[in-house]
Amino acid sequence: SGTDEHGLKIQQAAAAAGTSPPELCARVSALFRQALTQAAVSFTDFIRTSEPRHQRAVCHFWGALQERGALYKGSYEGWYCTPDECFLPESQLAERTDSQGRTYKVSLETGHEVHWTKEENYMFRLSAFRDPLQKWLRDNPRAVFPDPFYQRVLHWLGDDLPDLSVSRERSRLQWGIPVPGDSTQTIYVWVDALVNYLSVVGYPETHGEWWPAAHHVVGKDILKFHAVYWPALLMAAGLPPPEQILVHSHWTVHGQKMSKSLGNVIDPSACIGQYTVDGFRYFLLRQGVPERDCDYYDEKVVKVLNSELADALGGLLNRSTALSINPSNTYPYFSESCFPKILDYRETKALGRASAEDYEFVVSVASLPLQVASYFEDFQIYKALECIALCVRQTNGFFQRHRPWKLNRNHPAEKLWLDTIIHVTLECLRVFGTLLQPVIPCTADKLLSRLAVEPEERGLSNLTFLPRYNGKPCPFEGRQLGPDTGVLFHRLEKSSQRQIENKRL
């Protein structure tokens, strides 16, 4: 992760704030870094485009473009949008009228004002890469994912692909990397920013260890820069495009785009304070669908977190580890006579104490790790969490169906069945806790610690569910449970919404 720090809008923002661009960037990048840390988002590298290692990579990349004949000097004019740092064709503009009756043009997509700009720049021969880009996408149908964004890029490539202005006059833009060998020009901020993906993996010396096995995660509003300009620039510099570009949509608030003027911008710090880091992460990943905009409102957060984390998951842990049900506070033994293995629960009459519904539920949980891994790999996090939430409900149904609190622990046959019910339930909780670690790390740690699952036993790759059902030893069987860590996830009051709104005010 990191911050793209150059460009005209940064230069203008610093001037308006009465500070210098480096000072403004140092302050803002620290805020981004703090926000990521607060949200428990880990990163192996936080790179800023003002760092010398990045500037060196950009100059080398520019040199590669020049050596391979991809750049030429030319006069360029058009409508320039400073906040978006790009030129826009007439087809992407709309006319607006201000309160004084003055008409002006704005970007259709972002609503930002554009200004007519004419200057001499270096141009990149983007038009020469239309066919190679189309071939790359057709040969790699998942290069841009999800599919609606892949189709959008193909549609763009069906139109003309004009050459791209890749520098600005230094007299107008001083806050940026100078063009090597031409002090009158500054490298276009997007060329500078995109090379970030290479500089962070050691370009131009050691990038081969990682590149092109890179997956970019980008917002839909910067898709053209990442899926048209960037692959073309890479091809021109003699490098392959990244392996995959994963695209996400935006959050709206009560059906409206977030806007400072509307006052409906969500403050993540306030949400983390109100819902906890894990609660806020869980909601965003549970409800965020990459291919379409999703609507945020506080009542929905409270409803989802109370239902799925506090009641379903937390309630299940509390009930299955309660001393009244499990007075020895151990991971009890599984009885094969109570829950014998059968090949097909749909065709065989259930044996022992387990019902056909129990066998169906065990099959669901057993298939969960591979299902979740597949959805994680596919960037469909919300589908993975949907599957986990369904299995949590099924486990609650299993526990409720057999009423272990009604069974007599002093009766040998009933004790076997009671221990088996608890063993199966704890096994389910162990699977859920392990799979939820990337999403709700603190809550998952609390759950797994209560089940006495050691850190080295929490891997996603070798996760097996209910080994005793398949006649294999279970390392947890008979183990003393961890200390009672209290409520797994506290229920949220509906007043949370009002408190967040008051914080905004």
Short mmCIF file of C-alpha atoms in Angstrom, two decimals:
data_model
loop_
_atom_site.label_atom_id
_atom_site.label_comp_id
_atom_site.label_asym_id
_atom_site.label_seq_id
_atom_site.Cartn_x
_atom_site.Cartn_y
_atom_site.Cartn_z
CA SER A 1 0.00 0.00 0.00
CA GLY A 2 1.04 3.63 0.01
CA THR A 3 0.31 7.11 -1.29
CA ASP A 4 0.53 8.68 -4.78
CA GLU A 5 1.76 12.15 -3.94
CA HIS A 6 2.59 14.11 -7.10
CA GLY A 7 0.37 16.13 -9.43
CA LEU A 8 -1.35 19.45 -9.99
CA LYS A 9 -4.19 18.88 -7.51
CA ILE A 10 -1.66 18.24 -4.69
CA GLN A 11 0.30 21.32 -5.71
CA GLN A 12 -2.89 23.41 -5.66
CA ALA A 13 -4.15 21.90 -2.37
CA ALA A 14 -0.82 22.69 -0.67
CA ALA A 15 -0.93 26.28 -1.92
CA ALA A 16 -4.52 26.69 -0.70
CA ALA A 17 -3.52 25.31 2.73
CA GLY A 18 -0.52 27.65 2.92
CA THR A 19 1.99 24.82 3.09
CA SER A 20 4.45 23.07 0.79
CA PRO A 21 3.59 19.90 -1.18
CA PRO A 22 6.16 17.77 0.74
CA GLU A 23 4.73 18.91 4.09
CA LEU A 24 1.15 18.28 2.98
CA CYS A 25 2.04 14.82 1.66
CA ALA A 26 3.93 13.87 4.82
CA ARG A 27 0.86 14.76 6.91
CA VAL A 28 -1.70 13.06 4.64
CA SER A 29 0.34 9.89 4.07
CA ALA A 30 0.72 9.56 7.86
CA LEU A 31 -3.09 9.75 8.16
CA PHE A 32 -3.52 6.97 5.58
CA ARG A 33 -0.94 4.84 7.33
CA GLN A 34 -2.68 5.44 10.67
CA ALA A 35 -6.08 4.52 9.16
CA LEU A 36 -4.72 1.22 7.80
CA THR A 37 -3.17 0.37 11.16
CA GLN A 38 -6.39 1.29 12.98
CA ALA A 39 -8.37 -0.97 10.64
CA ALA A 40 -5.93 -3.89 11.24
CA VAL A 41 -4.92 -3.90 7.57
CA SER A 42 -1.42 -5.33 7.25
CA PHE A 43 1.03 -4.52 4.47
CA THR A 44 4.54 -5.66 3.64
CA ASP A 45 5.50 -2.24 2.28
CA PHE A 46 4.08 1.28 2.50
CA ILE A 47 5.57 3.22 -0.41
CA ARG A 48 5.29 6.93 -1.15
CA THR A 49 5.87 8.23 -4.68
CA SER A 50 8.08 10.99 -3.26
CA GLU A 51 10.64 8.38 -2.10
CA PRO A 52 14.01 8.27 -3.97
CA ARG A 53 13.68 4.50 -4.74
CA HIS A 54 10.42 5.17 -6.58
CA GLN A 55 11.71 8.21 -8.47
CA ARG A 56 14.71 6.16 -9.65
CA ALA A 57 12.35 3.40 -10.92
CA VAL A 58 10.18 5.96 -12.77
CA CYS A 59 13.20 7.50 -14.52
CA HIS A 60 14.39 4.03 -15.58
CA PHE A 61 10.90 3.14 -16.86
CA TRP A 62 10.72 6.40 -18.83
CA GLY A 63 14.11 5.60 -20.34
CA ALA A 64 12.86 2.14 -21.41
CA LEU A 65 9.85 3.76 -23.15
CA GLN A 66 12.09 6.24 -24.91
CA GLU A 67 14.64 3.64 -26.04
CA ARG A 68 11.88 1.50 -27.55
CA GLY A 69 10.40 4.41 -29.55
CA ALA A 70 7.14 4.63 -27.57
CA LEU A 71 7.41 8.40 -26.89
CA TYR A 72 7.44 11.49 -29.12
CA LYS A 73 7.10 15.23 -28.59
CA GLY A 74 3.84 16.77 -29.72
CA SER A 75 1.41 19.62 -29.13
CA TYR A 76 -1.68 18.63 -27.18
CA GLU A 77 -4.90 20.41 -26.36
CA GLY A 78 -8.12 19.34 -24.74
CA TRP A 79 -10.35 19.47 -21.66
CA TYR A 80 -8.25 18.75 -18.56
CA CYS A 81 -9.71 17.70 -15.21
CA THR A 82 -7.29 18.60 -12.42
CA PRO A 83 -8.93 16.56 -9.57
CA ASP A 84 -8.93 13.45 -11.81
CA GLU A 85 -5.55 14.33 -13.41
CA CYS A 86 -6.62 13.46 -16.97
CA PHE A 87 -7.77 14.84 -20.32
CA LEU A 88 -11.38 14.00 -21.26
CA PRO A 89 -13.08 13.79 -24.68
CA GLU A 90 -16.27 15.77 -25.38
CA SER A 91 -18.33 12.56 -25.08
CA GLN A 92 -17.41 12.36 -21.37
CA LEU A 93 -18.40 15.95 -20.55
CA ALA A 94 -21.60 17.71 -19.50
CA GLU A 95 -22.51 21.41 -19.27
CA ARG A 96 -23.51 22.99 -15.97
CA THR A 97 -24.60 26.50 -14.97
CA ASP A 98 -23.47 28.17 -11.75
CA SER A 99 -25.44 30.59 -9.53
CA GLN A 100 -24.21 33.58 -11.57
CA GLY A 101 -25.48 32.02 -14.82
CA ARG A 102 -21.97 31.09 -16.02
CA THR A 103 -21.84 27.85 -18.03
CA TYR A 104 -18.95 25.48 -17.52
CA LYS A 105 -18.06 21.90 -18.39
CA VAL A 106 -17.68 18.98 -15.98
CA SER A 107 -16.69 15.33 -16.14
CA LEU A 108 -19.79 13.17 -16.58
CA GLU A 109 -18.35 10.49 -14.32
CA THR A 110 -17.06 12.54 -11.38
CA GLY A 111 -18.79 15.93 -11.73
CA HIS A 112 -15.44 17.76 -11.46
CA GLU A 113 -14.94 20.91 -13.53
CA VAL A 114 -12.66 20.73 -16.60
CA HIS A 115 -10.56 23.46 -18.23
CA TRP A 116 -9.32 23.83 -21.81
CA THR A 117 -5.57 23.23 -21.82
CA LYS A 118 -3.07 23.54 -24.64
CA GLU A 119 0.64 22.74 -24.28
CA GLU A 120 3.59 20.88 -25.75
CA ASN A 121 4.02 17.45 -24.12
CA TYR A 122 5.62 14.10 -24.60
CA MET A 123 3.08 11.71 -26.12
CA PHE A 124 2.85 7.95 -25.64
CA ARG A 125 1.94 5.86 -28.73
CA LEU A 126 -1.11 4.31 -27.06
CA SER A 127 -2.84 3.89 -30.45
CA ALA A 128 -0.23 1.26 -31.42
CA PHE A 129 -1.32 -1.01 -28.56
CA ARG A 130 -5.01 -1.47 -29.31
CA ASP A 131 -4.53 -4.87 -30.99
CA PRO A 132 -1.99 -6.19 -28.41
CA LEU A 133 -4.34 -5.13 -25.59
CA GLN A 134 -7.32 -6.85 -27.20
CA LYS A 135 -5.26 -10.02 -27.71
CA TRP A 136 -4.04 -9.94 -24.09
CA LEU A 137 -7.60 -9.70 -22.79
CA ARG A 138 -9.01 -12.35 -25.13
CA ASP A 139 -6.18 -14.73 -24.19
CA ASN A 140 -6.76 -13.99 -20.48
CA PRO A 141 -10.51 -13.66 -19.87
CA ARG A 142 -9.93 -13.26 -16.13
CA ALA A 143 -7.20 -10.63 -16.46
CA VAL A 144 -9.80 -8.05 -15.41
CA PHE A 145 -12.31 -9.36 -12.87
CA PRO A 146 -15.30 -9.41 -12.19
CA ASP A 147 -16.62 -9.93 -15.69
CA PRO A 148 -18.69 -6.68 -16.09
CA PHE A 149 -15.45 -4.69 -15.82
CA TYR A 150 -13.69 -7.02 -18.27
CA GLN A 151 -16.50 -6.35 -20.76
CA ARG A 152 -16.23 -2.61 -20.16
CA VAL A 153 -12.51 -2.64 -21.02
CA LEU A 154 -13.15 -4.65 -24.20
CA HIS A 155 -15.82 -2.09 -25.15
CA TRP A 156 -13.33 0.77 -24.68
CA LEU A 157 -10.83 -1.03 -26.90
CA GLY A 158 -13.50 -1.27 -29.61
CA ASP A 159 -13.31 2.53 -29.96
CA ASP A 160 -10.40 4.64 -31.17
CA LEU A 161 -7.45 4.72 -28.79
CA PRO A 162 -5.79 8.14 -29.17
CA ASP A 163 -2.19 8.67 -28.10
CA LEU A 164 -1.76 9.70 -24.48
CA SER A 165 -0.12 12.88 -23.18
CA VAL A 166 2.44 11.68 -20.61
CA SER A 167 4.09 14.90 -19.44
CA ARG A 168 3.13 18.42 -18.35
CA GLU A 169 4.96 21.74 -18.73
CA ARG A 170 7.16 22.18 -15.66
CA SER A 171 6.30 25.91 -15.52
CA ARG A 172 2.72 24.79 -14.65
CA LEU A 173 3.54 21.64 -12.65
CA GLN A 174 6.64 21.66 -10.46
CA TRP A 175 5.44 19.02 -7.97
CA GLY A 176 6.42 15.85 -9.80
CA ILE A 177 9.34 13.93 -11.28
CA PRO A 178 11.16 15.86 -14.05
CA VAL A 179 11.42 14.15 -17.44
CA PRO A 180 14.98 12.73 -17.68
CA GLY A 181 17.02 14.95 -19.98
CA ASP A 182 14.28 17.63 -20.33
CA SER A 183 13.92 19.94 -17.34
CA THR A 184 11.03 21.82 -19.02
CA GLN A 185 8.66 18.85 -18.56
CA THR A 186 7.24 16.89 -15.59
CA ILE A 187 6.22 13.21 -15.92
CA TYR A 188 2.42 12.77 -15.97
CA VAL A 189 1.23 11.85 -12.48
CA TRP A 190 -0.50 8.62 -13.61
CA VAL A 191 2.64 7.26 -15.32
CA ASP A 192 4.53 8.11 -12.13
CA ALA A 193 1.86 6.50 -9.89
CA LEU A 194 1.43 3.29 -11.90
CA VAL A 195 5.16 2.53 -11.85
CA ASN A 196 4.66 2.20 -8.06
CA TYR A 197 3.65 -1.42 -8.68
CA LEU A 198 7.12 -2.07 -10.11
CA SER A 199 9.22 0.05 -7.76
CA VAL A 200 7.82 -1.75 -4.72
CA VAL A 201 9.07 -5.12 -6.07
CA GLY A 202 12.58 -3.86 -6.80
CA TYR A 203 12.41 -2.54 -10.39
CA PRO A 204 14.65 -2.38 -12.37
CA GLU A 205 16.92 -4.95 -10.63
CA THR A 206 14.93 -7.57 -8.68
CA HIS A 207 11.33 -7.19 -9.90
CA GLY A 208 11.59 -10.47 -11.83
CA GLU A 209 11.14 -12.42 -8.58
CA TRP A 210 7.54 -11.10 -8.40
CA TRP A 211 6.53 -9.64 -11.74
CA PRO A 212 4.15 -10.37 -13.48
CA ALA A 213 2.57 -12.50 -10.70
CA ALA A 214 0.86 -9.40 -9.34
CA HIS A 215 -2.81 -8.80 -8.57
CA HIS A 216 -3.90 -5.16 -8.39
CA VAL A 217 -7.00 -4.22 -6.37
CA VAL A 218 -8.52 -1.01 -7.76
CA GLY A 219 -11.69 1.05 -7.69
CA LYS A 220 -13.90 1.07 -10.78
CA ASP A 221 -13.30 4.82 -11.27
CA ILE A 222 -9.62 4.21 -12.13
CA LEU A 223 -10.20 1.15 -14.30
CA LYS A 224 -9.10 2.76 -17.59
CA PHE A 225 -5.74 3.80 -16.09
CA HIS A 226 -5.11 0.26 -14.80
CA ALA A 227 -6.60 -1.90 -17.55
CA VAL A 228 -5.78 0.17 -20.68
CA TYR A 229 -2.94 2.65 -20.04
CA TRP A 230 -0.89 0.55 -17.59
CA PRO A 231 -0.77 -2.72 -19.61
CA ALA A 232 0.07 -0.71 -22.74
CA LEU A 233 2.87 1.15 -20.94
CA LEU A 234 4.25 -2.15 -19.64
CA MET A 235 4.19 -3.74 -23.11
CA ALA A 236 5.93 -0.66 -24.51
CA ALA A 237 8.66 -0.96 -21.87
CA GLY A 238 9.14 -4.67 -22.68
CA LEU A 239 7.32 -6.06 -19.64
CA PRO A 240 4.21 -8.30 -19.42
CA PRO A 241 0.96 -6.95 -17.92
CA PRO A 242 0.04 -7.93 -14.33
CA GLU A 243 -1.58 -11.31 -13.82
CA GLN A 244 -4.92 -9.89 -12.72
CA ILE A 245 -6.68 -6.60 -12.05
CA LEU A 246 -9.39 -7.02 -9.41
CA VAL A 247 -11.97 -4.23 -9.53
CA HIS A 248 -14.40 -3.12 -6.84
CA SER A 249 -17.40 -0.78 -6.93
CA HIS A 250 -18.31 2.00 -4.49
CA TRP A 251 -20.35 2.51 -1.33
CA THR A 252 -23.36 4.78 -1.50
CA VAL A 253 -25.12 6.14 1.63
CA HIS A 254 -28.91 5.79 1.70
CA GLY A 255 -28.78 5.46 -2.09
CA GLN A 256 -26.67 8.60 -2.67
CA LYS A 257 -23.03 9.01 -3.66
CA MET A 258 -20.84 10.14 -0.75
CA SER A 259 -20.21 13.86 -0.97
CA LYS A 260 -18.74 16.46 1.39
CA SER A 261 -21.36 18.98 0.25
CA LEU A 262 -24.20 16.57 1.15
CA GLY A 263 -22.54 15.81 4.49
CA ASN A 264 -23.05 12.05 4.05
CA VAL A 265 -19.40 10.98 4.11
CA ILE A 266 -18.80 8.01 6.41
CA ASP A 267 -15.93 8.45 8.87
CA PRO A 268 -14.23 5.05 9.25
CA SER A 269 -12.64 6.07 12.57
CA ALA A 270 -16.05 6.79 14.08
CA CYS A 271 -17.40 3.46 12.76
CA ILE A 272 -14.44 1.52 14.16
CA GLY A 273 -14.99 3.21 17.53
CA GLN A 274 -18.67 2.31 17.49
CA TYR A 275 -18.71 -1.15 15.90
CA THR A 276 -15.12 -2.28 16.73
CA VAL A 277 -12.47 -2.97 14.10
CA ASP A 278 -13.73 -6.53 13.55
CA GLY A 279 -17.37 -5.49 13.39
CA PHE A 280 -16.75 -2.80 10.77
CA ARG A 281 -14.46 -5.07 8.71
CA TYR A 282 -17.01 -7.89 8.83
CA PHE A 283 -19.86 -5.67 7.68
CA LEU A 284 -17.93 -4.14 4.76
CA LEU A 285 -16.66 -7.52 3.54
CA ARG A 286 -19.99 -9.28 4.16
CA GLN A 287 -22.06 -6.68 2.31
CA GLY A 288 -19.58 -5.39 -0.30
CA VAL A 289 -20.23 -6.85 -3.76
CA PRO A 290 -17.35 -5.98 -6.14
CA GLU A 291 -19.39 -5.75 -9.34
CA ARG A 292 -22.02 -3.27 -8.12
CA ASP A 293 -22.34 -0.30 -5.79
CA CYS A 294 -23.58 -1.19 -2.31
CA ASP A 295 -25.62 0.94 0.06
CA TYR A 296 -24.41 1.78 3.56
CA TYR A 297 -26.59 2.78 6.48
CA ASP A 298 -25.98 2.36 10.19
CA GLU A 299 -29.16 0.40 10.94
CA LYS A 300 -28.01 -2.29 8.53
CA VAL A 301 -24.62 -2.55 10.28
CA VAL A 302 -26.29 -3.05 13.67
CA LYS A 303 -28.68 -5.67 12.27
CA VAL A 304 -25.97 -7.72 10.49
CA LEU A 305 -23.48 -7.67 13.38
CA ASN A 306 -26.05 -8.50 16.04
CA SER A 307 -27.56 -11.31 14.00
CA GLU A 308 -24.40 -12.99 12.67
CA LEU A 309 -21.58 -12.21 15.11
CA ALA A 310 -23.24 -11.54 18.48
CA ASP A 311 -26.20 -13.95 18.36
CA ALA A 312 -25.37 -16.74 15.89
CA LEU A 313 -21.59 -17.14 16.36
CA GLY A 314 -21.14 -15.73 19.88
CA GLY A 315 -24.28 -17.41 21.19
CA LEU A 316 -23.17 -20.78 19.80
CA LEU A 317 -19.77 -20.52 21.51
CA ASN A 318 -21.31 -19.53 24.85
CA ARG A 319 -23.91 -22.30 24.79
CA SER A 320 -21.51 -25.08 23.78
CA THR A 321 -18.83 -24.15 26.32
CA ALA A 322 -21.14 -23.36 29.26
CA LEU A 323 -20.09 -25.15 32.47
CA SER A 324 -23.67 -26.41 32.94
CA ILE A 325 -23.29 -28.43 29.70
CA ASN A 326 -19.55 -29.10 29.82
CA PRO A 327 -18.55 -29.05 33.54
CA SER A 328 -15.09 -30.55 32.85
CA ASN A 329 -14.32 -27.62 30.45
CA THR A 330 -12.76 -30.02 27.91
CA TYR A 331 -12.97 -30.73 24.19
CA PRO A 332 -15.13 -33.86 24.66
CA TYR A 333 -14.79 -37.22 22.90
CA PHE A 334 -16.67 -38.17 19.73
CA SER A 335 -18.70 -41.40 19.77
CA GLU A 336 -18.76 -43.35 16.50
CA SER A 337 -21.67 -45.44 17.77
CA CYS A 338 -23.78 -42.28 18.24
CA PHE A 339 -22.72 -40.73 14.92
CA PRO A 340 -21.55 -43.61 12.67
CA LYS A 341 -20.11 -42.85 9.24
CA ILE A 342 -22.48 -43.63 6.36
CA LEU A 343 -21.75 -43.35 2.66
CA ASP A 344 -24.93 -41.59 1.59
CA TYR A 345 -27.28 -40.07 4.15
CA ARG A 346 -29.94 -39.63 1.43
CA GLU A 347 -30.22 -43.36 0.76
CA THR A 348 -29.41 -44.89 4.14
CA LYS A 349 -31.60 -44.77 7.19
CA ALA A 350 -29.69 -42.84 9.87
CA LEU A 351 -28.05 -45.03 12.48
CA GLY A 352 -27.14 -44.19 16.07
CA ARG A 353 -28.52 -40.92 17.46
CA ALA A 354 -27.81 -38.70 14.45
CA SER A 355 -30.59 -37.76 12.03
CA ALA A 356 -30.47 -37.42 8.24
CA GLU A 357 -30.50 -33.65 8.76
CA ASP A 358 -27.35 -33.97 10.94
CA TYR A 359 -25.51 -35.82 8.18
CA GLU A 360 -26.52 -33.17 5.66
CA PHE A 361 -25.21 -30.43 7.97
CA VAL A 362 -21.88 -32.25 8.53
CA VAL A 363 -21.40 -32.51 4.74
CA SER A 364 -22.00 -28.72 4.46
CA VAL A 365 -19.37 -27.85 7.07
CA ALA A 366 -16.87 -30.39 5.69
CA SER A 367 -17.07 -28.73 2.25
CA LEU A 368 -16.76 -25.22 3.72
CA PRO A 369 -12.92 -24.77 3.80
CA LEU A 370 -12.50 -25.49 0.07
CA GLN A 371 -15.56 -23.40 -0.79
CA VAL A 372 -14.28 -20.43 1.23
CA ALA A 373 -10.75 -20.76 -0.19
CA SER A 374 -12.20 -20.71 -3.71
CA TYR A 375 -14.27 -17.58 -3.01
CA PHE A 376 -11.30 -15.83 -1.34
CA GLU A 377 -9.17 -16.60 -4.41
CA ASP A 378 -11.96 -15.27 -6.61
CA PHE A 379 -12.22 -11.96 -4.74
CA GLN A 380 -15.80 -12.89 -3.79
CA ILE A 381 -15.31 -12.37 -0.04
CA TYR A 382 -19.02 -11.69 0.53
CA LYS A 383 -19.91 -15.14 -0.88
CA ALA A 384 -17.39 -16.83 1.43
CA LEU A 385 -18.93 -15.06 4.44
CA GLU A 386 -22.43 -15.94 3.23
CA CYS A 387 -21.44 -19.65 3.23
CA ILE A 388 -19.92 -19.40 6.71
CA ALA A 389 -23.01 -17.59 8.06
CA LEU A 390 -25.25 -20.35 6.62
CA CYS A 391 -23.16 -23.08 8.28
CA VAL A 392 -23.23 -21.17 11.60
CA ARG A 393 -27.04 -21.18 11.37
CA GLN A 394 -27.03 -24.91 10.58
CA THR A 395 -24.79 -25.61 13.58
CA ASN A 396 -27.14 -23.64 15.83
CA GLY A 397 -29.98 -25.72 14.39
CA PHE A 398 -28.09 -28.95 15.17
CA PHE A 399 -27.41 -27.85 18.75
CA GLN A 400 -30.99 -26.68 19.30
CA ARG A 401 -32.47 -29.81 17.69
CA HIS A 402 -30.80 -32.20 20.13
CA ARG A 403 -31.18 -30.08 23.30
CA PRO A 404 -27.99 -31.23 25.05
CA TRP A 405 -29.06 -29.37 28.20
CA LYS A 406 -31.85 -31.97 28.56
CA LEU A 407 -29.44 -34.95 28.49
CA ASN A 408 -28.31 -36.67 31.67
CA ARG A 409 -24.50 -36.71 31.95
CA ASN A 410 -24.72 -39.44 34.62
CA HIS A 411 -26.37 -41.87 32.18
CA PRO A 412 -23.57 -43.62 30.15
CA ALA A 413 -25.44 -43.71 26.80
CA GLU A 414 -26.70 -40.14 27.16
CA LYS A 415 -23.22 -38.92 28.16
CA LEU A 416 -21.77 -40.37 24.91
CA TRP A 417 -24.37 -38.53 22.85
CA LEU A 418 -24.03 -35.31 24.86
CA ASP A 419 -20.23 -35.31 24.39
CA THR A 420 -20.66 -36.05 20.67
CA ILE A 421 -23.04 -33.10 20.22
CA ILE A 422 -20.56 -30.79 21.93
CA HIS A 423 -17.58 -32.28 20.03
CA VAL A 424 -19.30 -31.71 16.65
CA THR A 425 -20.32 -28.17 17.68
CA LEU A 426 -16.79 -27.25 18.82
CA GLU A 427 -15.34 -28.72 15.62
CA CYS A 428 -17.69 -26.45 13.63
CA LEU A 429 -16.65 -23.44 15.71
CA ARG A 430 -12.97 -24.31 15.16
CA VAL A 431 -13.53 -24.34 11.38
CA PHE A 432 -15.47 -21.05 11.47
CA GLY A 433 -12.82 -19.37 13.66
CA THR A 434 -10.00 -20.53 11.39
CA LEU A 435 -11.74 -19.38 8.18
CA LEU A 436 -12.73 -16.01 9.66
CA GLN A 437 -9.17 -15.04 10.69
CA PRO A 438 -8.46 -12.82 7.64
CA VAL A 439 -11.78 -10.98 8.14
CA ILE A 440 -12.19 -10.61 11.93
CA PRO A 441 -8.72 -11.37 13.34
CA CYS A 442 -9.36 -10.34 16.98
CA THR A 443 -12.70 -12.16 17.29
CA ALA A 444 -11.33 -15.26 15.56
CA ASP A 445 -8.34 -15.28 17.92
CA LYS A 446 -10.68 -15.00 20.93
CA LEU A 447 -12.80 -17.90 19.65
CA LEU A 448 -9.84 -20.18 18.83
CA SER A 449 -8.13 -19.37 22.15
CA ARG A 450 -11.31 -20.39 23.99
CA LEU A 451 -11.20 -23.71 22.10
CA ALA A 452 -7.48 -24.10 23.04
CA VAL A 453 -6.43 -24.16 19.36
CA GLU A 454 -2.73 -23.26 19.37
CA PRO A 455 -1.35 -20.61 16.92
CA GLU A 456 0.42 -23.30 14.85
CA GLU A 457 -2.91 -25.19 14.53
CA ARG A 458 -4.74 -22.29 12.87
CA GLY A 459 -3.54 -22.66 9.27
CA LEU A 460 -6.05 -22.40 6.44
CA SER A 461 -4.23 -24.81 4.12
CA ASN A 462 -4.48 -28.02 6.17
CA LEU A 463 -7.83 -27.40 7.84
CA THR A 464 -9.77 -30.67 8.35
CA PHE A 465 -13.17 -30.91 9.97
CA LEU A 466 -14.35 -33.71 12.31
CA PRO A 467 -11.51 -36.21 11.66
CA ARG A 468 -13.03 -38.71 14.11
CA TYR A 469 -16.06 -39.11 11.84
CA ASN A 470 -13.63 -40.42 9.20
CA GLY A 471 -11.86 -42.74 11.66
CA LYS A 472 -8.82 -40.47 12.11
CA PRO A 473 -7.45 -39.15 15.42
CA CYS A 474 -8.51 -35.68 16.55
CA PRO A 475 -5.66 -33.78 18.29
CA PHE A 476 -8.15 -31.65 20.24
CA GLU A 477 -10.13 -34.52 21.76
CA GLY A 478 -9.81 -34.57 25.55
CA ARG A 479 -7.87 -31.29 25.59
CA GLN A 480 -8.65 -28.75 28.32
CA LEU A 481 -10.45 -25.73 26.84
CA GLY A 482 -8.88 -22.29 27.09
CA PRO A 483 -9.98 -19.74 29.70
CA ASP A 484 -13.43 -18.19 29.39
CA THR A 485 -12.85 -15.00 27.37
CA GLY A 486 -16.34 -13.64 28.02
CA VAL A 487 -18.78 -12.44 25.38
CA LEU A 488 -17.36 -13.11 21.91
CA PHE A 489 -18.99 -10.08 20.28
CA HIS A 490 -21.13 -7.61 22.25
CA ARG A 491 -24.58 -6.84 20.92
CA LEU A 492 -24.94 -3.34 19.53
CA GLU A 493 -27.74 -1.06 20.62
CA LYS A 494 -29.81 0.69 18.00
CA SER A 495 -28.63 3.95 19.56
CA SER A 496 -25.25 3.25 17.87
CA GLN A 497 -26.64 4.90 14.77
CA ARG A 498 -27.54 8.10 16.63
CA GLN A 499 -24.14 8.18 18.35
CA ILE A 500 -22.35 7.94 14.98
CA GLU A 501 -24.52 10.72 13.54
CA ASN A 502 -23.77 12.92 16.57
CA LYS A 503 -20.04 12.31 16.06
CA ARG A 504 -20.39 13.41 12.43
CA LEU A 505 -22.15 16.62 13.52
#
